[in-house]
Coordinates of C-alpha atoms in Angstrom, one line a residue:
M108 CA 0.0 0.0 0.0
L109 CA 1.4 3.4 -1.0
D110 CA 2.1 5.9 1.7
P111 CA 0.5 9.4 1.6
A112 CA 3.9 11.1 0.8
S113 CA 4.3 9.1 -2.5
I114 CA 0.7 9.9 -3.5
A115 CA 1.3 13.6 -3.0
L116 CA 4.5 13.6 -4.9
G117 CA 2.9 11.9 -7.9
F118 CA 0.0 14.4 -7.9
L119 CA 2.4 17.3 -8.1
L120 CA 4.4 15.8 -10.9
G121 CA 1.2 15.2 -13.0
L122 CA 0.0 18.7 -12.4
G123 CA 3.2 20.2 -13.6
A124 CA 3.2 18.1 -16.8
A125 CA -0.4 19.2 -17.6
S126 CA 0.5 22.9 -17.0
A127 CA 3.5 22.7 -19.3
A128 CA 1.3 21.1 -22.1
W129 CA -1.3 23.8 -21.8
L130 CA 1.2 26.6 -22.0
A131 CA 2.7 25.0 -25.2
W132 CA -0.8 24.8 -26.9
R133 CA -2.0 28.3 -26.1
P134 CA -1.6 30.7 -29.1
N135 CA 0.7 33.7 -28.9
P136 CA -1.1 37.0 -28.1
V137 CA -1.3 39.6 -31.0
P138 CA 0.2 42.9 -29.9
V139 CA -2.3 45.8 -30.2
P140 CA -0.6 49.0 -31.5
A141 CA -0.9 52.1 -29.4
P142 CA -3.3 54.8 -30.6
V143 CA -1.7 57.6 -32.7
P144 CA -2.4 61.0 -31.3
E145 CA -4.3 63.4 -33.6
P146 CA -2.4 66.4 -34.8
E147 CA -3.4 69.8 -33.6
P148 CA -5.4 71.9 -36.0
K149 CA -3.5 74.7 -37.8
P150 CA -4.8 78.2 -37.6
E151 CA -6.6 79.4 -40.9
P152 CA -4.7 82.1 -42.8
E153 CA -6.2 85.5 -43.0
P154 CA -8.1 86.2 -46.3
K155 CA -6.2 88.3 -48.9
P156 CA -7.8 91.2 -50.6
N157 CA -9.4 90.5 -54.0
P158 CA -7.2 91.8 -56.9
E159 CA -8.7 94.4 -59.3
P160 CA -10.6 92.8 -62.2
Q161 CA -8.7 92.5 -65.5
P162 CA -10.3 92.6 -69.0
E163 CA -10.8 89.1 -70.5
P164 CA -8.7 88.4 -73.6
E165 CA -10.5 88.2 -76.9
P166 CA -11.0 84.5 -77.9
K167 CA -8.9 83.4 -80.8
P168 CA -10.8 82.0 -83.8
E169 CA -10.4 78.2 -84.1
P170 CA -8.8 77.2 -87.4
E171 CA -11.2 75.7 -89.8
P172 CA -10.6 71.9 -90.4
E173 CA -9.1 71.1 -93.7
P174 CA -11.4 69.0 -95.9
A175 CA -10.3 65.4 -96.2
S176 CA -8.5 64.9 -99.4
P177 CA -10.0 62.3 -101.8
P178 CA -8.0 59.2 -102.6
T179 CA -5.0 60.2 -104.6
R180 CA -4.9 58.8 -108.1
K181 CA -2.0 59.1 -110.5
P182 CA -2.5 62.2 -112.6
P183 CA -3.1 61.7 -116.3
P184 CA -0.7 62.9 -118.9
E185 CA -1.2 66.5 -120.2
L186 CA -4.5 66.5 -122.1
S187 CA -3.1 68.9 -124.6
L188 CA -0.4 66.4 -125.6
V189 CA -2.8 63.4 -126.2
A190 CA -5.2 64.0 -129.0
Y191 CA -8.4 62.3 -129.9
Q192 CA -7.8 59.8 -132.7
C193 CA -9.9 58.4 -135.5
P194 CA -10.8 54.8 -134.6
Q195 CA -10.5 53.6 -138.2
C196 CA -7.3 55.2 -139.4
G197 CA -5.7 56.6 -136.3
A198 CA -5.4 60.2 -137.5
A199 CA -5.7 63.0 -135.0
V200 CA -9.2 64.6 -135.0
A201 CA -10.5 67.7 -133.3
I202 CA -13.8 67.2 -131.4
P203 CA -15.1 70.6 -130.1
D204 CA -17.8 69.3 -127.8
R205 CA -18.1 66.0 -126.0
G206 CA -20.8 63.9 -127.6
A207 CA -20.6 65.8 -130.9
S208 CA -20.1 63.8 -134.1
V209 CA -17.4 64.8 -136.6
H210 CA -16.0 63.2 -139.7
C211 CA -12.3 62.2 -140.1
S212 CA -10.6 64.4 -142.6
Y213 CA -8.5 61.4 -143.8
C214 CA -10.9 58.5 -144.1
D215 CA -14.3 60.4 -143.9
V216 CA -15.7 58.1 -141.2
A217 CA -18.2 59.5 -138.7
I218 CA -16.8 59.6 -135.2
R219 CA -18.3 60.3 -131.7
V220 CA -16.8 60.5 -128.3
E221 CA -18.0 57.7 -126.0
G222 CA -18.5 58.3 -122.2
Q223 CA -17.6 61.1 -119.8
P224 CA -14.4 63.2 -119.8
A225 CA -11.6 61.5 -117.8
T226 CA -11.0 64.6 -115.6
S227 CA -14.5 64.4 -114.2
S228 CA -14.6 60.7 -113.6
P229 CA -16.1 59.9 -110.2
S230 CA -13.8 58.4 -107.6
P231 CA -14.0 54.7 -107.3
G232 CA -14.5 55.0 -103.5
P233 CA -12.1 55.0 -100.6
T234 CA -8.9 53.1 -101.2
S235 CA -7.1 50.8 -98.8
S236 CA -4.8 52.4 -96.3
R237 CA -2.1 50.1 -97.6
R238 CA -2.1 51.7 -101.0
S239 CA 0.4 54.5 -101.4
K240 CA 0.1 57.4 -103.8
E241 CA 2.2 55.4 -106.3
D242 CA -0.4 52.6 -106.2
S243 CA -3.3 54.7 -107.2
P244 CA -4.9 53.6 -110.5
F245 CA -3.8 55.2 -113.8
L246 CA -6.4 57.4 -115.4
P247 CA -6.7 57.6 -119.2
P248 CA -6.1 61.2 -120.5
R249 CA -8.8 61.1 -123.1
E250 CA -12.2 59.3 -123.5
A251 CA -12.6 56.9 -126.3
T252 CA -13.7 57.7 -129.8
L253 CA -16.1 55.3 -131.5
T254 CA -17.3 54.7 -135.0
E255 CA -19.9 52.2 -136.4
R256 CA -20.3 51.0 -139.9
E257 CA -21.9 48.2 -141.9
F258 CA -19.8 46.2 -144.3
G259 CA -22.0 43.7 -146.2
R260 CA -23.1 41.1 -143.7
F261 CA -20.7 42.5 -141.1
Q262 CA -21.7 45.1 -138.5
V263 CA -18.5 46.7 -137.3
A264 CA -17.7 49.0 -134.3
I265 CA -14.2 50.4 -133.8
L266 CA -13.2 52.0 -130.5
R267 CA -9.9 53.8 -129.9
Q268 CA -8.6 55.4 -126.7
A269 CA -5.4 57.5 -126.8
I270 CA -3.1 56.8 -123.9
H271 CA 0.3 58.2 -124.9
S272 CA 1.2 61.6 -126.5
A273 CA 3.1 59.8 -129.3
P274 CA 1.8 56.7 -131.1
R275 CA 3.5 53.5 -130.2
E276 CA 1.8 51.3 -132.8
A277 CA 0.1 51.5 -136.2
M278 CA -3.6 50.3 -136.0
R279 CA -6.0 50.6 -138.9
W280 CA -9.3 49.2 -140.3
L281 CA -9.0 49.3 -144.0
P282 CA -11.9 48.7 -146.5
L283 CA -10.3 47.0 -149.6
D284 CA -13.3 46.5 -151.9
E285 CA -17.0 46.0 -151.9
R286 CA -16.8 42.7 -150.0
R287 CA -13.4 42.7 -148.2
A288 CA -11.8 44.7 -145.5
G289 CA -8.4 44.5 -143.8
L290 CA -7.3 45.2 -140.2
F291 CA -3.7 45.4 -139.0
L292 CA -1.9 46.1 -135.7
L293 CA 1.8 46.8 -136.0
R294 CA 4.3 47.5 -133.2
V295 CA 8.1 47.5 -133.1
V296 CA 9.6 46.3 -129.8
E297 CA 13.1 46.3 -128.4
E298 CA 13.5 42.6 -127.6
E299 CA 11.6 39.4 -127.1
T300 CA 11.0 39.6 -123.4
R301 CA 8.0 39.5 -121.1
D302 CA 8.0 43.3 -120.9
R303 CA 8.1 44.3 -124.6
R304 CA 9.0 48.0 -124.7
P305 CA 8.1 50.0 -127.9
A306 CA 11.2 51.1 -129.9
C307 CA 10.1 53.0 -132.9
E308 CA 9.6 56.6 -134.0
E309 CA 6.3 57.8 -135.5
S310 CA 7.8 58.3 -139.0
V311 CA 9.0 54.7 -139.0
L312 CA 5.5 53.4 -138.0
A313 CA 4.0 55.5 -140.7
G314 CA 6.2 53.8 -143.3
L315 CA 5.3 50.3 -141.9
A316 CA 1.6 51.2 -142.1
A317 CA 1.9 52.5 -145.7
A318 CA 3.7 49.3 -146.9
T319 CA 1.1 47.1 -145.2
E320 CA -1.8 49.1 -146.6
Q321 CA -0.4 48.9 -150.2
S322 CA 0.1 45.1 -149.9
L323 CA -3.4 44.5 -148.6
R324 CA -4.9 46.5 -151.4
E325 CA -2.9 44.7 -154.0
R326 CA -3.0 41.1 -152.6
A327 CA -5.5 40.9 -149.7
D328 CA -3.1 38.4 -148.1
P329 CA -2.4 38.9 -144.4
G330 CA 1.0 37.1 -144.4
L331 CA 2.3 39.0 -147.4
A332 CA 1.2 42.3 -145.8
A333 CA 3.2 41.5 -142.7
K334 CA 6.2 40.6 -144.8
A335 CA 5.9 44.0 -146.6
A336 CA 5.9 45.7 -143.1
L337 CA 9.0 43.8 -142.1
K338 CA 10.8 44.8 -145.3
A339 CA 9.8 48.5 -144.6
L340 CA 11.3 48.1 -141.1
E341 CA 14.5 46.7 -142.5
S342 CA 14.7 49.5 -145.1
S343 CA 14.2 52.2 -142.4
G344 CA 17.3 51.1 -140.5
A345 CA 15.5 51.2 -137.2
A346 CA 16.3 48.6 -134.6
G347 CA 13.8 46.2 -133.0
L348 CA 11.5 43.3 -133.8
L349 CA 8.2 43.4 -135.5
E350 CA 4.9 42.5 -133.7
A351 CA 2.2 42.1 -136.3
F352 CA -1.5 41.0 -136.4
V353 CA -3.2 41.2 -139.9
A354 CA -6.7 40.0 -140.8
V355 CA -8.8 40.1 -144.0
F356 CA -12.6 39.9 -143.6
D357 CA -14.6 38.5 -146.5
A358 CA -18.3 39.5 -146.2
E359 CA -19.5 37.5 -149.2
K360 CA -17.9 34.2 -147.9
S361 CA -18.5 35.1 -144.2
R362 CA -14.9 34.3 -143.3
V363 CA -11.7 35.8 -141.9
V364 CA -8.1 35.0 -142.7
T365 CA -5.5 36.0 -140.1
F366 CA -1.7 36.3 -139.6
N367 CA -0.4 36.5 -136.0
A368 CA 3.2 37.2 -135.1
G369 CA 3.6 38.0 -131.4
C370 CA 0.1 39.2 -130.7
K371 CA -1.2 36.5 -128.3
S372 CA -5.0 36.5 -127.7
S373 CA -5.5 39.5 -130.0
L374 CA -8.5 37.8 -131.7
V375 CA -11.3 36.2 -129.8
L376 CA -14.0 34.3 -131.7
C377 CA -17.4 34.2 -130.0
S378 CA -18.8 31.1 -131.7
I379 CA -22.5 30.5 -131.7
E380 CA -21.9 26.8 -132.7
E381 CA -19.4 26.2 -129.9
A382 CA -21.4 28.4 -127.5
R383 CA -18.2 29.8 -126.1
Q384 CA -15.3 32.2 -126.6
I385 CA -12.2 30.8 -128.4
D386 CA -8.7 32.0 -129.0
V387 CA -8.4 30.7 -132.6
T388 CA -5.2 32.3 -133.9
R389 CA -1.8 30.7 -133.5
D390 CA 0.9 33.1 -132.3
G391 CA 4.0 32.5 -134.5
G392 CA 6.3 34.8 -132.5
L393 CA 7.9 38.1 -133.3
L394 CA 9.3 38.7 -136.8
K395 CA 13.0 39.2 -137.3
R396 CA 14.8 40.5 -140.3
L397 CA 16.3 37.1 -140.8
D398 CA 12.8 35.8 -141.6
L399 CA 13.0 37.6 -144.9
R400 CA 15.6 35.1 -146.1
G401 CA 15.4 31.4 -146.6
K402 CA 12.1 29.6 -146.1
Q403 CA 9.0 31.8 -146.0
D404 CA 7.0 29.7 -143.5
A405 CA 7.2 32.6 -141.0
F406 CA 4.7 34.5 -143.2
A407 CA 2.2 31.6 -143.6
N408 CA -1.4 32.6 -142.9
G409 CA -3.3 31.0 -140.1
R410 CA -6.4 28.8 -140.8
T411 CA -9.4 30.4 -142.4
L412 CA -12.2 31.0 -139.9
E413 CA -15.7 30.3 -141.3
L414 CA -18.1 32.6 -139.4
A415 CA -21.7 31.5 -138.7
A416 CA -24.7 33.8 -138.3
D417 CA -24.6 35.6 -134.9
D418 CA -20.9 34.9 -134.4
A419 CA -18.8 37.8 -133.1
V420 CA -15.2 38.5 -133.7
V421 CA -13.3 40.8 -131.3
V422 CA -9.8 42.1 -132.0
T423 CA -7.9 44.1 -129.3
S424 CA -4.5 45.9 -129.4
A425 CA -1.4 45.2 -127.4
G426 CA -2.3 47.9 -125.0
F427 CA -5.5 46.0 -124.1
V428 CA -4.1 42.5 -123.9
G429 CA -0.9 43.5 -122.2
G430 CA 1.6 43.2 -125.0
G431 CA 2.4 39.6 -124.3
R432 CA 2.7 40.0 -120.5
G433 CA 0.2 37.4 -119.6
W434 CA -3.4 36.5 -118.7
A435 CA -3.9 39.1 -115.9
Y436 CA -2.9 42.0 -118.2
G437 CA -6.2 42.3 -120.1
Q438 CA -6.8 38.8 -121.6
R439 CA -8.8 37.7 -118.6
S440 CA -10.8 40.9 -118.6
A441 CA -11.8 40.4 -122.3
Y442 CA -13.0 36.8 -121.8
Q443 CA -14.9 37.6 -118.6
T444 CA -16.6 40.6 -120.1
L445 CA -17.6 38.7 -123.2
R446 CA -19.1 35.9 -121.2
K447 CA -21.4 38.4 -119.5
V448 CA -22.6 40.4 -122.5
W449 CA -22.5 38.0 -125.5
P450 CA -24.7 37.1 -127.4
G451 CA -27.4 39.7 -127.9
K452 CA -25.3 42.9 -127.9
S453 CA -24.5 45.1 -130.8
P454 CA -20.9 45.7 -131.8
A455 CA -20.9 49.2 -130.2
E456 CA -22.2 47.7 -127.0
L457 CA -19.5 45.0 -127.0
V458 CA -16.6 47.4 -127.5
I459 CA -17.9 49.8 -124.8
A460 CA -18.4 46.9 -122.4
L461 CA -14.9 45.6 -123.1
K462 CA -13.4 49.1 -122.5
D463 CA -15.3 49.6 -119.3
G464 CA -14.4 46.1 -118.0
F465 CA -10.8 46.7 -118.8
W466 CA -10.5 49.9 -116.7
A467 CA -12.6 48.4 -113.9
D468 CA -10.4 45.3 -113.6
R469 CA -7.3 47.5 -113.8
E470 CA -8.3 49.4 -110.6
R471 CA -8.0 46.1 -108.7
A472 CA -4.8 44.9 -110.4
S473 CA -1.3 45.0 -109.0
H474 CA -0.2 47.0 -112.0
R475 CA -2.9 49.6 -111.7
A476 CA -0.5 52.5 -111.5
E477 CA 1.2 51.7 -114.8
P478 CA -0.2 53.1 -118.0
P479 CA -1.1 50.5 -120.7
T480 CA 1.7 49.6 -123.0
G481 CA 0.0 51.4 -125.9
D482 CA -3.3 53.0 -127.0
L483 CA -6.4 50.9 -126.8
L484 CA -8.1 49.6 -129.9
V485 CA -11.1 47.4 -129.7
V486 CA -12.8 46.1 -132.9
A487 CA -16.1 44.1 -132.8
V488 CA -17.6 42.4 -135.8
N489 CA -21.1 40.8 -135.7
V490 CA -22.1 38.4 -138.4
R491 CA -25.6 38.6 -140.0
S492 CA -27.2 35.7 -141.8
N493 CA -28.4 35.8 -145.5
L494 CA -32.0 35.5 -144.2
E495 CA -31.5 38.6 -142.0
L496 CA -30.1 40.5 -145.0
T497 CA -32.8 39.5 -147.5
G498 CA -35.8 39.1 -145.2
D499 CA -38.2 36.2 -145.1
L500 CA -39.3 36.4 -148.7
A501 CA -41.8 34.1 -150.4
V502 CA -39.8 31.7 -152.5
E503 CA -41.2 29.5 -155.2
V504 CA -39.7 26.0 -155.7
P505 CA -40.5 23.1 -158.0
E506 CA -42.3 20.0 -156.9
T507 CA -40.4 16.9 -155.8
K508 CA -40.8 13.2 -156.8
S509 CA -40.7 10.7 -154.0
L510 CA -39.7 7.0 -154.0
E511 CA -39.2 4.6 -151.2
T512 CA -37.6 1.2 -150.2
K513 CA -37.6 -0.6 -146.9
R514 CA -34.5 1.3 -145.6
F515 CA -34.3 4.4 -147.8
D516 CA -36.5 7.4 -148.6
V517 CA -35.7 9.2 -151.9
A518 CA -36.8 12.6 -153.2
L519 CA -35.9 14.1 -156.6
V520 CA -36.3 17.4 -158.3
A521 CA -37.0 15.9 -161.7
H522 CA -38.2 17.7 -164.7
K523 CA -41.8 16.8 -165.8
D524 CA -40.4 15.1 -168.9
A525 CA -37.6 13.2 -167.2
F526 CA -37.3 9.4 -167.3
V527 CA -37.3 7.9 -163.8
D528 CA -37.4 4.1 -163.2
L529 CA -37.0 2.1 -159.9
R530 CA -36.3 -1.6 -160.4
A531 CA -35.7 -4.4 -157.9
L532 CA -32.6 -6.4 -157.7
P533 CA -32.2 -9.8 -155.9
E534 CA -31.6 -9.9 -152.1
S535 CA -33.6 -6.7 -151.2
K536 CA -31.7 -4.4 -153.4
H537 CA -32.8 -1.8 -155.9
V538 CA -31.5 0.4 -158.7
L539 CA -32.9 3.8 -159.6
V540 CA -32.3 5.3 -163.1
W541 CA -33.0 9.0 -163.8
L542 CA -32.3 10.7 -167.2
E543 CA -33.3 14.2 -168.4
G544 CA -32.0 17.0 -170.5
L545 CA -33.3 15.8 -173.9
S546 CA -36.7 16.2 -175.6
P547 CA -39.6 14.3 -174.0
E548 CA -39.5 11.7 -176.7
E549 CA -35.7 11.2 -176.5
N550 CA -35.8 11.1 -172.7
A551 CA -38.3 8.2 -172.9
K552 CA -36.6 6.4 -175.7
R553 CA -33.0 6.7 -174.6
G554 CA -33.9 6.5 -170.9
A555 CA -35.3 3.0 -171.4
V556 CA -32.1 1.9 -173.2
F557 CA -30.0 3.5 -170.5
A558 CA -31.9 1.8 -167.7
D559 CA -31.8 -1.7 -169.4
A560 CA -28.0 -1.5 -169.8
A561 CA -27.4 -0.4 -166.3
F562 CA -29.7 -3.0 -164.8
E563 CA -28.1 -5.8 -166.9
V564 CA -24.6 -4.9 -165.6
M565 CA -25.7 -4.6 -162.0
N566 CA -27.7 -7.8 -162.1
R567 CA -25.0 -9.8 -163.9
V568 CA -23.0 -11.2 -160.9
A569 CA -24.8 -12.5 -157.9
G570 CA -23.7 -10.8 -154.6
N571 CA -21.9 -8.0 -156.6
H572 CA -24.7 -5.7 -157.5
D573 CA -23.2 -2.3 -156.3
R574 CA -21.5 -1.6 -159.7
A575 CA -23.4 1.6 -160.2
M576 CA -20.6 3.4 -162.1
D577 CA -20.0 0.4 -164.4
G578 CA -23.7 0.2 -165.1
G579 CA -23.9 4.0 -165.8
R580 CA -21.0 3.9 -168.2
Q581 CA -22.5 1.0 -170.0
G582 CA -25.9 2.9 -170.2
V583 CA -24.2 6.0 -171.6
A584 CA -22.6 3.9 -174.3
N585 CA -25.7 1.9 -175.2
A586 CA -28.0 4.9 -175.3
D587 CA -25.4 6.9 -177.3
L588 CA -25.4 9.9 -174.9
G589 CA -21.8 10.9 -175.4
E590 CA -22.4 14.1 -177.4
T591 CA -25.8 15.0 -175.9
P592 CA -26.6 17.4 -173.0
A593 CA -28.3 14.5 -171.2
R594 CA -27.9 14.4 -167.4
A595 CA -28.2 11.1 -165.6
L596 CA -28.2 9.3 -162.3
V597 CA -27.8 5.6 -161.5
L598 CA -28.4 4.9 -157.8
Y599 CA -27.9 1.5 -156.1
L600 CA -29.8 1.0 -152.8
D601 CA -29.0 -2.0 -150.5
D602 CA -31.7 -2.4 -147.8
V603 CA -29.7 -5.3 -146.2
H604 CA -26.4 -3.6 -145.6
G605 CA -27.5 0.1 -145.8
K606 CA -25.1 0.9 -148.7
L607 CA -25.6 3.5 -151.5
A608 CA -23.6 3.5 -154.7
F609 CA -24.2 6.1 -157.4
F610 CA -23.1 7.2 -160.9
L611 CA -23.6 10.8 -162.0
R612 CA -23.4 12.5 -165.4
G613 CA -23.8 16.3 -165.7
W614 CA -24.4 16.9 -162.0
G615 CA -22.3 17.5 -159.0
V616 CA -21.0 14.7 -156.7
G617 CA -23.0 14.4 -153.5
F618 CA -22.1 15.1 -149.9
G619 CA -23.2 13.5 -146.6
L620 CA -25.1 14.9 -143.6
M621 CA -24.5 13.1 -140.3
P622 CA -27.2 12.4 -137.7
R623 CA -26.8 13.9 -134.2
G624 CA -23.8 12.6 -132.2
E625 CA -22.1 11.0 -135.2
R626 CA -18.6 12.2 -136.2
G627 CA -16.3 11.5 -139.1
G628 CA -17.7 10.4 -142.5
N629 CA -18.9 7.4 -144.5
L630 CA -18.8 8.8 -148.0
Q631 CA -16.3 7.9 -150.7
Q632 CA -16.2 10.1 -153.8
F633 CA -14.9 9.2 -157.2
G634 CA -14.8 11.1 -160.5
E635 CA -18.2 10.0 -161.7
G636 CA -19.9 9.0 -158.4
G637 CA -19.2 7.3 -155.1
H638 CA -20.3 5.1 -152.2
A639 CA -22.0 6.0 -148.9
W640 CA -23.2 4.2 -145.8
P641 CA -25.5 6.6 -144.1
K642 CA -26.5 5.9 -140.5
P643 CA -30.2 6.0 -139.5
G644 CA -31.2 9.7 -139.6
G645 CA -28.3 10.5 -141.9
R646 CA -28.6 11.7 -145.5
L647 CA -26.9 11.8 -148.8
V648 CA -27.5 15.0 -150.8
L649 CA -26.9 15.1 -154.5
P650 CA -26.5 18.9 -155.3
G651 CA -27.4 18.7 -159.0
E652 CA -26.9 22.1 -160.6
L653 CA -26.2 24.1 -157.5
P654 CA -23.2 26.4 -158.1
F655 CA -20.6 25.2 -155.6
D656 CA -17.1 26.5 -155.9
R657 CA -15.6 23.0 -155.4
T658 CA -16.5 19.4 -154.7
I659 CA -17.7 19.1 -151.2
K660 CA -17.9 16.0 -149.0
N661 CA -19.6 17.2 -145.7
L662 CA -21.1 20.1 -144.0
K663 CA -17.7 21.7 -143.2
D664 CA -16.8 21.7 -146.9
L665 CA -20.2 23.3 -147.7
A666 CA -19.3 26.4 -145.6
G667 CA -16.3 27.2 -147.8
A668 CA -17.9 26.4 -151.1
W669 CA -21.2 28.3 -151.0
S670 CA -21.9 32.0 -151.0
G671 CA -22.5 33.2 -147.5
G672 CA -20.6 30.3 -145.9
K673 CA -21.8 29.4 -142.4
A674 CA -24.0 32.5 -142.4
S675 CA -26.0 31.2 -145.4
A676 CA -29.5 29.8 -145.3
L677 CA -28.3 26.7 -147.1
Y678 CA -25.8 25.9 -144.4
A679 CA -28.3 26.5 -141.6
T680 CA -30.8 24.1 -143.3
C681 CA -28.2 21.4 -143.7
L682 CA -27.0 21.9 -140.1
D683 CA -30.5 21.3 -138.8
H684 CA -31.5 18.8 -141.4
E685 CA -33.1 16.4 -138.9
A686 CA -35.8 19.0 -138.4
D687 CA -37.4 17.6 -141.6
A688 CA -38.5 14.0 -141.2
S689 CA -38.9 13.0 -144.8
S690 CA -36.6 13.5 -147.8
A691 CA -39.3 15.5 -149.6
A692 CA -39.7 17.9 -146.7
F693 CA -36.0 18.4 -146.4
L694 CA -35.5 18.9 -150.1
G695 CA -38.2 21.6 -150.1
S696 CA -36.4 23.4 -147.2
L697 CA -33.1 23.0 -149.1
M698 CA -34.5 24.6 -152.2
R699 CA -36.0 27.5 -150.4
A700 CA -32.7 28.1 -148.6
A701 CA -30.8 28.0 -151.9
R702 CA -33.1 30.6 -153.4
T703 CA -32.9 32.8 -150.3
D704 CA -29.1 32.9 -150.7
A705 CA -29.2 33.2 -154.5
A706 CA -32.5 34.2 -156.0
E707 CA -31.7 32.6 -159.4
A708 CA -30.0 29.4 -158.1
P709 CA -30.6 26.5 -160.5
L710 CA -32.4 23.6 -158.7
G711 CA -32.3 20.9 -161.4
G712 CA -30.8 17.5 -160.4
L713 CA -31.3 18.0 -156.7
A714 CA -31.9 14.7 -154.8
A715 CA -31.9 13.7 -151.1
I716 CA -31.7 10.1 -149.8
T717 CA -32.5 9.5 -146.1
C718 CA -31.7 6.4 -144.2
K719 CA -34.7 5.4 -142.1
Q720 CA -34.9 3.8 -138.7
V721 CA -35.3 0.1 -139.4
D722 CA -36.5 -2.2 -136.5

């Protein structure tokens, strides 16, 4: 048992340990700062006496704000140095009042000024802050001059806008005779680089233009005219290379022949058949003096362009298309504008739209501050059809005679006294004999002999009945037609294989018309006839006495051999030949078209053979 002293000692030791633990746990007290005594208030100063009032100074007038300056544009050249020019011949003309019409004292063409003066042109709007003064668009110093004229089937508009004080190129529209006109663009450049700089004096350009004009009047050949210009450049002793575009427009044939040396995209054909704009001229490169020696291929003309009704031809100068600098320097503008406004616009509307589009696109271009490399010339030519020129006149045509086999539908323009006989051959084949040009009695008598001889030859060998030319020659000999004016046809029709074979005497050799979607040709021509395999819907046309310039084989050849070319009514009828279901209906349309193009066109001997759809 513990004694009281031990118990007391233990109690004291425990109490001390508890006190020490409590002191260790208790937080440290936060000292409270002593209050800061407030400062004693300072005595207020005595008020000072008010000073005597002074007169108020007069207010200074505030400076008026300067008006904001409009966007700076590159100033045009001096107007007094850049004259109005005749669009056709390029001569300087004086136009007293804007909008007034005057006549050129050199070529006597009527001229008017198109648009507003350049000095009062409205601002295009605020420019970007990034543009400096040097980047402001160039303004033309003069507005454009415009002339319109009719040249046969061609409606022509010529627009010229002077840019530089001295001419840098020779550009002229030149009527040659009643049916032909020439156009040439000539420029002499320093070297064959992307930036072709003009390098020629005005007197030298005048000599080049005179030589070109003389050659065109004498020969009407674009390549030879360019050669004459190059000779003139060599004779002048001036340095540089020749850039030349020459064209001859033929209103009677509705065609244009071109020569292009260094003028890329100068001519654009708006083709109604292709339904698009086409660059159809081949750029042969700049002409050098060395081209005058050796081979003359450098002066070969480009291909002849046959122009259809409602086609448009647009020719632009080097200043418009950038002088060879590329697509962004005017070529793109021309194509984009033509896509918007063609077809349906007159030539004047086309050239004005092209000019306006050119300047609008230039304001957004990186080269906007530069002046064009030369003056602007834009020529637009619209093509009118023969029907538009003559009007829809009533045309009388003879009646047709129709014959038919299982596969073929035949229509003839036969004289009332003609001998016509259709006979059957073995194996679903037939032979048609037609003779006329003699008296009624002789036609009947000799026609029978002619038919018998041809039938005998073609029926002689089984499986070889397509000997139409052999049969025709034998018929001419047996009927003694050698010295007579008789005209004859022997036509073989094969309903099994779809073949046609024919012999002709006194009439033109036929041509083929393809059905839609077919390409190429299936006609073989010989001196006295030929063979054909028309597809269903296709036709063989025997032209009889129609006055073609040459033997034709297809629709493309027809455009170059008939008056009016692709703009003729005859071409339009053949192009849309499937509009007539039967041969008789088509032959009637063909005769009316021929008489629309040529009122006295002979129609004897015409025939059409249509291949029918056979199930």
